[in-house]
Amino acid sequence: MTITGNILQQIIDEPNPFQISNEVNKRHSSGKIAKSQILSSLKQDNQSAVGGDSSLESVIQELDKYASKKAVSNDEKESIRELIEKKRELFRIKLATSIKKEEIEKLNAKTAAKRNELQKHEEALEADIDKFDNFLKDSDRNALEAVRNAEKEHKLGLEKKSLVKRLKLQLEGVQTRIIRNHSDLEECKELKSFLTSLTPEQWFEKSRKDKSERQENRRKTRIMKRQAKWREDQDKKLKQQTATTQKKRERVRRKHQPDQEQSLFKRPATPEFDDEALTSSDEEVPFYFEEPEQLLDFFASMEEENLFLIQSIQEASQSLDELELRLQQARIEKGKVTNDKVEELKKKIKTKKELSQEIYCRLQGSRHVYKYEEVKKKMQSLYNAVSSAHLSLSTNYKAQSTSNIFHMLADIERELEITLERLGCLPKERLRKEAKAFAKQRRENNRKKKNEEKSLKRRK
């Protein structure tokens, strides 16, 4: 327990002073306690109370001891009460002072703890300040390094940009050169194809023949090399075999052994190596035109030939124009004649159609007048006339003979169109002659028909 707790316990457990005096009177009815001894005991008690080692019980025990030794008077009792009261006040003062001391000690301890804590905080704060200073220094140093690195990176970036620009310019230059070279290559290819087209075929045959000869010569040289190597290998093998046979011959000597050796170790025939293939040296065929003068001479000869061909073409075109004019005139003249003939034939066809229509109408209108046999005879005569006209056509229509009168009329019309086209291609003089002969024949036919009709009328 602390000092304050001890003092409080003493005050609580302290007995009543009247009880103490009664007990003292009862126990010690005689004798007085010397004042000096009481005071000395009180001093000792005070000293012990100040030191923190005495208590109220010890004081009471001392009083009991002195009371037992001597009897106490009333005056002394009163003085004892006063002393006890003083003692109590003194205890209270001591209690207050001890409480204050304890509080002061607590406050001192708290202040010391706070001082230590503050010192620790100060040390931690100083450490934090040092760390923060170091951090600021590091950050400043890092910032400077970052600025330097950024400047370096910026410089490197500018250098790379300039390098990229230079490379782009170089690339553009290379691309332009490639395009120019490509165009030059295409132009050279066109010129090469043009020169190869001008080269005579005999030159190509000769170059192919020379190339095949060179390939054959290279093949022969390779075959000879292979044969030489094969002979060397065979010679080595023969030498080894002869060495082994000589060793055997030294062991066993016989007369017929050398002959056997010669017969056994003959070198076989050299192979032909026909499997060797022809190879190309990838050499380009030389051009036929090796010098510009050859090309100029060739162009001069070609120009002369072209001039001759141009003249002949012009003459042919002139003659063709003349023939076209003649043909056009002949077509015009023949067209007129054929048109006249076509018109005449159309008129005839029209009259025939009108006649047939009239006959049909008569048959329809006066069926009760004509007899069936008469109508049949007229139709048969018409059919005979059409069939005779159809038979007078070309053999194609004869082969395709039919009994249908409409088909025969269509064939006759087609044949008339073909005849008109042919008449358009005939010369003018012949057409005139044919027209005159046809007109004369028509007049004669008309005259005959008229005479026949007149004779029939007279008979009637």
Short mmCIF file of C-alpha atoms in Angstrom, two decimals:
data_model
loop_
_atom_site.label_atom_id
_atom_site.label_comp_id
_atom_site.label_asym_id
_atom_site.label_seq_id
_atom_site.Cartn_x
_atom_site.Cartn_y
_atom_site.Cartn_z
CA MET A 1 0.00 0.00 0.00
CA THR A 2 1.08 3.59 -0.54
CA ILE A 3 1.74 6.15 2.20
CA THR A 4 -1.64 7.83 1.66
CA GLY A 5 -3.45 4.52 2.08
CA ASN A 6 -1.62 3.78 5.33
CA ILE A 7 -2.49 7.18 6.77
CA LEU A 8 -6.15 6.89 5.79
CA GLN A 9 -6.32 3.43 7.37
CA GLN A 10 -4.79 4.83 10.56
CA ILE A 11 -7.34 7.66 10.69
CA ILE A 12 -10.21 5.25 10.18
CA ASP A 13 -8.91 2.81 12.80
CA GLU A 14 -8.03 5.58 15.33
CA PRO A 15 -9.98 5.14 18.69
CA ASN A 16 -11.95 7.78 20.57
CA PRO A 17 -9.70 9.85 22.97
CA PHE A 18 -12.28 9.56 25.76
CA GLN A 19 -12.15 5.80 25.60
CA ILE A 20 -8.36 5.96 25.75
CA SER A 21 -8.46 8.13 28.88
CA ASN A 22 -11.03 5.88 30.59
CA GLU A 23 -9.03 2.82 29.91
CA VAL A 24 -5.91 4.55 31.17
CA ASN A 25 -7.70 5.59 34.36
CA LYS A 26 -9.04 2.10 34.90
CA ARG A 27 -5.80 0.34 34.34
CA HIS A 28 -3.53 2.84 35.99
CA SER A 29 -5.29 4.47 38.83
CA SER A 30 -2.09 5.73 40.23
CA GLY A 31 0.89 7.59 38.91
CA LYS A 32 1.30 10.33 36.55
CA ILE A 33 2.97 10.28 33.24
CA ALA A 34 5.85 12.57 32.97
CA LYS A 35 5.30 15.37 30.57
CA SER A 36 8.78 15.18 29.30
CA GLN A 37 8.42 11.51 28.45
CA ILE A 38 5.12 12.12 26.67
CA LEU A 39 6.60 14.97 24.74
CA SER A 40 9.63 12.91 23.88
CA SER A 41 7.37 10.10 22.77
CA LEU A 42 5.32 12.59 20.77
CA LYS A 43 8.48 13.90 19.16
CA GLN A 44 9.50 10.38 18.35
CA ASP A 45 6.02 9.77 16.95
CA ASN A 46 6.28 12.95 14.94
CA GLN A 47 9.65 11.89 13.62
CA SER A 48 8.32 8.45 12.84
CA ALA A 49 5.22 9.99 11.19
CA VAL A 50 7.38 12.31 9.11
CA GLY A 51 9.57 9.37 8.09
CA GLY A 52 6.47 7.39 7.24
CA ASP A 53 7.29 4.45 9.63
CA SER A 54 5.03 5.07 12.77
CA SER A 55 1.25 4.82 13.10
CA LEU A 56 -1.54 5.82 15.43
CA GLU A 57 -1.55 2.43 17.16
CA SER A 58 2.09 2.79 18.12
CA VAL A 59 1.30 6.17 19.73
CA ILE A 60 -1.62 4.66 21.65
CA GLN A 61 0.56 1.77 22.82
CA GLU A 62 3.16 4.22 24.06
CA LEU A 63 0.50 6.13 25.92
CA ASP A 64 -0.74 2.90 27.46
CA LYS A 65 2.79 2.05 28.58
CA TYR A 66 3.23 5.46 30.23
CA ALA A 67 -0.21 5.27 31.80
CA SER A 68 0.53 1.88 33.26
CA LYS A 69 3.71 3.17 34.82
CA LYS A 70 2.29 6.23 36.46
CA ALA A 71 -1.09 7.49 37.37
CA VAL A 72 -2.48 10.31 35.25
CA SER A 73 -4.15 13.35 36.75
CA ASN A 74 -7.10 15.19 35.38
CA ASP A 75 -4.97 18.03 34.23
CA GLU A 76 -2.78 15.65 32.47
CA LYS A 77 -5.84 14.03 30.93
CA GLU A 78 -6.88 17.31 29.54
CA SER A 79 -3.41 17.91 28.26
CA ILE A 80 -3.53 14.44 26.73
CA ARG A 81 -6.79 15.25 25.01
CA GLU A 82 -5.31 18.41 23.69
CA LEU A 83 -2.28 16.55 22.59
CA ILE A 84 -4.44 13.96 20.94
CA GLU A 85 -6.42 16.66 19.20
CA LYS A 86 -3.23 18.30 18.14
CA LYS A 87 -1.91 14.95 17.19
CA ARG A 88 -5.04 14.36 15.11
CA GLU A 89 -4.70 17.75 13.48
CA LEU A 90 -1.07 17.01 12.93
CA PHE A 91 -2.07 13.73 11.33
CA ARG A 92 -4.57 15.51 9.15
CA ILE A 93 -1.95 18.03 8.13
CA LYS A 94 0.47 15.21 7.51
CA LEU A 95 -2.22 13.42 5.55
CA ALA A 96 -2.85 16.50 3.47
CA THR A 97 0.85 17.05 2.98
CA SER A 98 1.40 13.39 2.17
CA ILE A 99 -1.52 13.51 -0.29
CA LYS A 100 -0.06 16.63 -1.81
CA LYS A 101 3.37 15.01 -1.89
CA GLU A 102 1.89 11.92 -3.47
CA GLU A 103 0.05 14.04 -5.99
CA ILE A 104 3.23 16.00 -6.57
CA GLU A 105 5.16 12.78 -7.00
CA LYS A 106 2.48 11.50 -9.36
CA LEU A 107 2.61 14.76 -11.22
CA ASN A 108 6.38 14.59 -11.23
CA ALA A 109 6.19 11.01 -12.48
CA LYS A 110 3.65 12.06 -15.07
CA THR A 111 5.78 15.03 -16.02
CA ALA A 112 8.83 12.78 -16.19
CA ALA A 113 6.89 10.26 -18.26
CA LYS A 114 5.55 13.07 -20.40
CA ARG A 115 9.04 14.52 -20.59
CA ASN A 116 10.39 11.13 -21.62
CA GLU A 117 7.52 10.68 -24.04
CA LEU A 118 8.07 14.19 -25.36
CA GLN A 119 11.76 13.48 -25.63
CA LYS A 120 10.98 10.29 -27.51
CA HIS A 121 8.55 12.19 -29.69
CA GLU A 122 11.17 14.86 -30.22
CA GLU A 123 13.71 12.22 -31.12
CA ALA A 124 11.18 10.54 -33.43
CA LEU A 125 10.28 13.94 -34.87
CA GLU A 126 13.94 14.75 -35.35
CA ALA A 127 14.38 11.36 -36.98
CA ASP A 128 11.33 12.06 -39.16
CA ILE A 129 12.71 15.50 -39.95
CA ASP A 130 16.03 13.92 -40.85
CA LYS A 131 14.22 11.35 -42.95
CA PHE A 132 12.12 14.06 -44.56
CA ASP A 133 15.25 16.10 -45.21
CA ASN A 134 16.88 13.05 -46.70
CA PHE A 135 13.69 12.41 -48.69
CA LEU A 136 13.72 16.00 -49.92
CA LYS A 137 17.37 15.67 -50.82
CA ASP A 138 16.68 12.37 -52.58
CA SER A 139 13.63 13.84 -54.32
CA ASP A 140 15.65 16.88 -55.38
CA ARG A 141 18.42 14.63 -56.58
CA ASN A 142 15.92 12.36 -58.35
CA ALA A 143 14.20 15.40 -59.82
CA LEU A 144 17.51 16.67 -61.13
CA GLU A 145 18.33 13.24 -62.50
CA ALA A 146 14.84 13.03 -64.01
CA VAL A 147 15.29 16.45 -65.59
CA ARG A 148 18.69 15.40 -66.94
CA ASN A 149 17.23 12.11 -68.17
CA ALA A 150 14.28 13.96 -69.70
CA GLU A 151 16.66 16.33 -71.44
CA LYS A 152 18.70 13.37 -72.64
CA GLU A 153 15.55 11.57 -73.79
CA HIS A 154 14.35 14.75 -75.50
CA LYS A 155 17.69 15.07 -77.24
CA LEU A 156 17.58 11.41 -78.20
CA GLY A 157 14.01 11.85 -79.42
CA LEU A 158 15.02 14.83 -81.54
CA GLU A 159 17.99 12.90 -82.87
CA LYS A 160 15.74 9.92 -83.67
CA LYS A 161 13.19 12.21 -85.34
CA SER A 162 15.92 13.76 -87.44
CA LEU A 163 17.23 10.27 -88.19
CA VAL A 164 13.73 9.13 -89.15
CA LYS A 165 13.35 12.16 -91.41
CA ARG A 166 16.70 11.43 -93.04
CA LEU A 167 15.76 7.77 -93.44
CA LYS A 168 12.38 8.77 -94.92
CA LEU A 169 14.13 11.06 -97.37
CA GLN A 170 16.56 8.27 -98.23
CA LEU A 171 13.64 5.83 -98.58
CA GLU A 172 11.79 8.21 -100.86
CA GLY A 173 14.94 8.63 -102.91
CA VAL A 174 15.38 4.86 -103.09
CA GLN A 175 11.72 4.41 -104.06
CA THR A 176 12.02 7.03 -106.79
CA ARG A 177 15.17 5.30 -108.04
CA ILE A 178 13.37 1.95 -107.92
CA ILE A 179 10.44 3.38 -109.89
CA ARG A 180 12.79 4.95 -112.39
CA ASN A 181 14.78 1.74 -112.69
CA HIS A 182 11.54 -0.22 -113.04
CA SER A 183 10.39 2.06 -115.84
CA ASP A 184 13.83 1.78 -117.44
CA LEU A 185 13.62 -2.00 -117.09
CA GLU A 186 10.18 -2.10 -118.70
CA GLU A 187 11.44 0.11 -121.50
CA CYS A 188 14.49 -2.13 -121.93
CA LYS A 189 12.24 -5.20 -121.98
CA GLU A 190 10.07 -3.61 -124.64
CA LEU A 191 13.15 -2.72 -126.66
CA LYS A 192 14.50 -6.23 -126.18
CA SER A 193 11.23 -7.78 -127.34
CA PHE A 194 11.23 -5.36 -130.28
CA LEU A 195 14.80 -6.33 -131.21
CA THR A 196 14.01 -10.03 -130.81
CA SER A 197 11.01 -9.57 -133.09
CA LEU A 198 13.34 -7.96 -135.66
CA THR A 199 15.92 -10.71 -135.33
CA PRO A 200 15.71 -13.31 -138.12
CA GLU A 201 14.78 -16.88 -137.23
CA GLN A 202 18.06 -18.25 -138.61
CA TRP A 203 19.93 -16.42 -135.86
CA PHE A 204 17.82 -18.11 -133.16
CA GLU A 205 18.36 -21.51 -134.74
CA LYS A 206 22.10 -20.90 -134.88
CA SER A 207 22.20 -19.72 -131.23
CA ARG A 208 20.19 -22.76 -130.10
CA LYS A 209 22.55 -25.05 -132.01
CA ASP A 210 25.61 -23.38 -130.47
CA LYS A 211 24.06 -23.65 -127.01
CA SER A 212 23.37 -27.38 -127.45
CA GLU A 213 26.97 -27.89 -128.63
CA ARG A 214 28.32 -26.08 -125.58
CA GLN A 215 26.12 -28.17 -123.30
CA GLU A 216 27.33 -31.37 -124.98
CA ASN A 217 30.99 -30.29 -124.62
CA ARG A 218 30.48 -29.55 -120.92
CA ARG A 219 28.82 -32.95 -120.52
CA LYS A 220 31.76 -34.69 -122.20
CA THR A 221 34.28 -32.92 -119.97
CA ARG A 222 32.33 -33.97 -116.86
CA ILE A 223 32.18 -37.57 -118.12
CA MET A 224 35.95 -37.54 -118.75
CA LYS A 225 36.57 -36.26 -115.22
CA ARG A 226 34.37 -38.99 -113.75
CA GLN A 227 36.13 -41.64 -115.82
CA ALA A 228 39.56 -40.38 -114.72
CA LYS A 229 38.47 -40.46 -111.08
CA TRP A 230 37.04 -43.95 -111.56
CA ARG A 231 40.37 -45.14 -113.06
CA GLU A 232 42.29 -43.71 -110.12
CA ASP A 233 40.00 -45.54 -107.69
CA GLN A 234 40.37 -48.78 -109.63
CA ASP A 235 44.18 -48.39 -109.70
CA LYS A 236 44.23 -47.95 -105.94
CA LYS A 237 42.10 -51.06 -105.48
CA LEU A 238 44.37 -53.06 -107.81
CA LYS A 239 47.46 -51.92 -105.92
CA GLN A 240 45.92 -53.06 -102.63
CA GLN A 241 44.93 -56.42 -104.12
CA THR A 242 48.39 -56.96 -105.63
CA ALA A 243 50.00 -56.15 -102.29
CA THR A 244 47.89 -58.78 -100.55
CA THR A 245 48.62 -61.36 -103.25
CA GLN A 246 52.36 -60.68 -103.03
CA LYS A 247 52.23 -61.43 -99.33
CA LYS A 248 50.42 -64.69 -100.04
CA ARG A 249 52.87 -65.54 -102.82
CA GLU A 250 55.80 -65.12 -100.47
CA ARG A 251 54.19 -67.68 -98.22
CA VAL A 252 53.19 -70.15 -100.92
CA ARG A 253 55.27 -70.11 -104.14
CA ARG A 254 53.71 -71.60 -107.18
CA LYS A 255 54.43 -71.34 -110.88
CA HIS A 256 50.95 -70.63 -112.17
CA GLN A 257 50.23 -68.01 -109.53
CA PRO A 258 51.51 -64.91 -111.44
CA ASP A 259 49.38 -65.84 -114.46
CA GLN A 260 46.39 -66.17 -112.18
CA GLU A 261 47.19 -62.83 -110.64
CA GLN A 262 47.29 -61.18 -114.04
CA SER A 263 44.01 -62.80 -115.01
CA LEU A 264 42.32 -62.11 -111.71
CA PHE A 265 43.33 -58.50 -111.15
CA LYS A 266 42.63 -56.97 -114.52
CA ARG A 267 40.98 -53.56 -114.43
CA PRO A 268 37.38 -53.68 -115.72
CA ALA A 269 36.17 -51.65 -118.67
CA THR A 270 35.65 -47.97 -118.10
CA PRO A 271 31.91 -47.09 -117.82
CA GLU A 272 30.40 -44.59 -120.24
CA PHE A 273 28.43 -42.59 -117.62
CA ASP A 274 25.50 -41.99 -119.94
CA ASP A 275 23.38 -40.82 -117.01
CA GLU A 276 25.21 -37.49 -117.00
CA ALA A 277 22.60 -34.80 -117.73
CA LEU A 278 22.94 -31.69 -119.82
CA THR A 279 23.30 -28.50 -117.81
CA SER A 280 22.84 -24.89 -118.76
CA SER A 281 25.41 -22.24 -117.99
CA ASP A 282 22.67 -19.59 -117.66
CA GLU A 283 24.40 -17.52 -120.29
CA GLU A 284 22.23 -15.06 -122.14
CA VAL A 285 21.98 -15.44 -125.89
CA PRO A 286 23.85 -12.57 -127.58
CA PHE A 287 21.81 -10.14 -129.60
CA TYR A 288 21.77 -10.21 -133.35
CA PHE A 289 22.33 -6.45 -133.41
CA GLU A 290 25.73 -5.93 -131.84
CA GLU A 291 26.38 -2.48 -133.32
CA PRO A 292 24.07 0.48 -134.01
CA GLU A 293 25.04 0.48 -137.70
CA GLN A 294 23.44 -2.94 -138.12
CA LEU A 295 20.19 -1.65 -136.72
CA LEU A 296 20.33 1.43 -138.95
CA ASP A 297 20.96 -0.71 -142.03
CA PHE A 298 18.13 -3.01 -141.03
CA PHE A 299 15.79 -0.05 -140.55
CA ALA A 300 16.82 1.37 -143.92
CA SER A 301 16.03 -1.92 -145.64
CA MET A 302 12.76 -2.19 -143.72
CA GLU A 303 11.92 1.37 -144.73
CA GLU A 304 12.47 0.55 -148.41
CA GLU A 305 10.29 -2.54 -148.08
CA ASN A 306 7.64 -0.54 -146.26
CA LEU A 307 7.69 2.16 -148.93
CA PHE A 308 7.20 -0.48 -151.60
CA LEU A 309 4.39 -2.03 -149.60
CA ILE A 310 2.83 1.39 -149.03
CA GLN A 311 2.90 2.12 -152.74
CA SER A 312 1.38 -1.24 -153.54
CA ILE A 313 -1.26 -0.71 -150.86
CA GLN A 314 -2.07 2.71 -152.24
CA GLU A 315 -2.42 1.30 -155.74
CA ALA A 316 -4.57 -1.52 -154.41
CA SER A 317 -6.70 0.97 -152.48
CA GLN A 318 -7.14 3.11 -155.60
CA SER A 319 -8.18 0.10 -157.64
CA LEU A 320 -10.45 -0.95 -154.81
CA ASP A 321 -12.07 2.48 -154.77
CA GLU A 322 -12.63 2.28 -158.52
CA LEU A 323 -14.13 -1.16 -158.17
CA GLU A 324 -16.35 0.04 -155.35
CA LEU A 325 -17.57 2.92 -157.51
CA ARG A 326 -18.28 0.55 -160.37
CA LEU A 327 -20.00 -1.86 -158.05
CA GLN A 328 -22.08 0.93 -156.58
CA GLN A 329 -23.12 2.14 -160.03
CA ALA A 330 -23.92 -1.40 -161.10
CA ARG A 331 -25.95 -1.90 -157.94
CA ILE A 332 -27.88 1.30 -158.62
CA GLU A 333 -28.61 0.32 -162.21
CA LYS A 334 -29.45 -3.25 -161.27
CA GLY A 335 -31.55 -1.97 -158.47
CA LYS A 336 -33.61 0.11 -160.85
CA VAL A 337 -34.10 -2.84 -163.20
CA THR A 338 -34.91 -5.20 -160.37
CA ASN A 339 -37.29 -2.68 -158.86
CA ASP A 340 -39.09 -2.45 -162.17
CA LYS A 341 -39.27 -6.22 -162.37
CA VAL A 342 -40.40 -6.47 -158.78
CA GLU A 343 -43.13 -3.93 -159.40
CA GLU A 344 -44.23 -5.82 -162.48
CA LEU A 345 -44.25 -9.11 -160.58
CA LYS A 346 -46.16 -7.51 -157.73
CA LYS A 347 -48.74 -6.27 -160.21
CA LYS A 348 -49.04 -9.76 -161.66
CA ILE A 349 -49.41 -11.25 -158.21
CA LYS A 350 -52.01 -8.66 -157.39
CA THR A 351 -53.97 -9.43 -160.55
CA LYS A 352 -53.73 -13.14 -159.79
CA LYS A 353 -54.95 -12.56 -156.26
CA GLU A 354 -57.80 -10.41 -157.53
CA LEU A 355 -58.68 -13.08 -160.05
CA SER A 356 -58.60 -15.78 -157.40
CA GLN A 357 -60.67 -13.60 -155.11
CA GLU A 358 -63.15 -12.97 -157.89
CA ILE A 359 -63.36 -16.67 -158.60
CA TYR A 360 -63.85 -17.39 -154.93
CA CYS A 361 -66.58 -14.77 -154.69
CA ARG A 362 -68.27 -16.15 -157.75
CA LEU A 363 -68.14 -19.57 -156.24
CA GLN A 364 -69.55 -18.29 -152.97
CA GLY A 365 -72.20 -16.13 -154.63
CA SER A 366 -73.40 -18.45 -157.38
CA ARG A 367 -72.85 -21.85 -155.97
CA HIS A 368 -76.17 -23.04 -157.25
CA VAL A 369 -75.26 -21.96 -160.80
CA TYR A 370 -71.84 -23.68 -161.16
CA LYS A 371 -71.52 -27.34 -160.85
CA TYR A 372 -69.05 -29.06 -158.65
CA GLU A 373 -67.25 -30.61 -161.56
CA GLU A 374 -66.61 -27.25 -163.23
CA VAL A 375 -65.22 -25.77 -160.04
CA LYS A 376 -63.07 -28.80 -159.56
CA LYS A 377 -61.71 -28.48 -163.08
CA LYS A 378 -60.84 -24.80 -162.57
CA MET A 379 -59.11 -25.55 -159.27
CA GLN A 380 -57.26 -28.40 -160.87
CA SER A 381 -56.09 -26.16 -163.70
CA LEU A 382 -54.89 -23.59 -161.16
CA TYR A 383 -53.09 -26.28 -159.19
CA ASN A 384 -51.47 -27.60 -162.36
CA ALA A 385 -50.24 -24.12 -163.28
CA VAL A 386 -48.75 -23.56 -159.82
CA SER A 387 -47.16 -27.02 -159.74
CA SER A 388 -45.68 -26.55 -163.21
CA ALA A 389 -44.21 -23.22 -162.09
CA HIS A 390 -42.89 -24.91 -158.93
CA LEU A 391 -41.32 -27.72 -160.96
CA SER A 392 -39.59 -25.19 -163.19
CA LEU A 393 -37.61 -23.98 -160.14
CA SER A 394 -34.21 -25.28 -159.00
CA THR A 395 -33.51 -28.87 -157.95
CA ASN A 396 -33.71 -28.01 -154.23
CA TYR A 397 -37.37 -27.21 -154.54
CA LYS A 398 -37.91 -30.29 -156.73
CA ALA A 399 -36.45 -32.46 -154.01
CA GLN A 400 -38.76 -30.77 -151.53
CA SER A 401 -41.87 -31.18 -153.66
CA THR A 402 -45.15 -30.89 -151.81
CA SER A 403 -48.85 -31.12 -152.64
CA ASN A 404 -49.77 -27.99 -150.70
CA ILE A 405 -50.40 -25.10 -153.05
CA PHE A 406 -49.56 -22.50 -150.42
CA HIS A 407 -46.13 -24.02 -149.81
CA MET A 408 -45.50 -24.04 -153.55
CA LEU A 409 -46.49 -20.38 -153.80
CA ALA A 410 -44.12 -19.55 -150.91
CA ASP A 411 -41.29 -21.39 -152.70
CA ILE A 412 -42.05 -19.52 -155.91
CA GLU A 413 -41.98 -16.21 -154.03
CA ARG A 414 -38.66 -17.10 -152.38
CA GLU A 415 -37.19 -18.09 -155.72
CA LEU A 416 -38.35 -14.79 -157.19
CA GLU A 417 -36.55 -12.91 -154.40
CA ILE A 418 -33.35 -14.89 -155.01
CA THR A 419 -33.63 -14.23 -158.73
CA LEU A 420 -34.09 -10.52 -158.09
CA GLU A 421 -30.97 -10.48 -155.90
CA ARG A 422 -29.01 -12.24 -158.60
CA LEU A 423 -30.31 -9.84 -161.19
CA GLY A 424 -29.03 -7.00 -159.05
CA CYS A 425 -25.51 -8.44 -159.33
CA LEU A 426 -25.59 -8.84 -163.14
CA PRO A 427 -24.10 -6.20 -165.45
CA LYS A 428 -26.30 -3.51 -166.90
CA GLU A 429 -26.05 -4.49 -170.54
CA ARG A 430 -26.99 -8.07 -169.85
CA LEU A 431 -29.96 -6.91 -167.82
CA ARG A 432 -31.11 -4.76 -170.67
CA LYS A 433 -30.83 -7.67 -173.08
CA GLU A 434 -32.66 -9.96 -170.69
CA ALA A 435 -35.34 -7.35 -170.14
CA LYS A 436 -35.84 -6.92 -173.88
CA ALA A 437 -36.01 -10.68 -174.40
CA PHE A 438 -38.43 -11.07 -171.50
CA ALA A 439 -40.63 -8.25 -172.85
CA LYS A 440 -40.58 -9.82 -176.29
CA GLN A 441 -41.51 -13.23 -174.83
CA ARG A 442 -44.29 -11.66 -172.81
CA ARG A 443 -45.72 -9.91 -175.87
CA GLU A 444 -45.64 -13.17 -177.77
CA ASN A 445 -47.37 -14.99 -174.94
CA ASN A 446 -50.00 -12.30 -174.71
CA ARG A 447 -50.54 -12.47 -178.45
CA LYS A 448 -50.93 -16.24 -178.30
CA LYS A 449 -53.41 -15.99 -175.44
CA LYS A 450 -55.44 -13.40 -177.30
CA ASN A 451 -55.49 -15.55 -180.43
CA GLU A 452 -56.57 -18.58 -178.40
CA GLU A 453 -59.35 -16.60 -176.72
CA LYS A 454 -60.54 -15.30 -180.10
CA SER A 455 -60.57 -18.80 -181.53
CA LEU A 456 -62.56 -20.05 -178.54
CA LYS A 457 -65.08 -17.26 -178.91
CA ARG A 458 -65.49 -18.03 -182.60
CA ARG A 459 -66.08 -21.66 -181.81
CA LYS A 460 -68.73 -20.76 -179.30
#
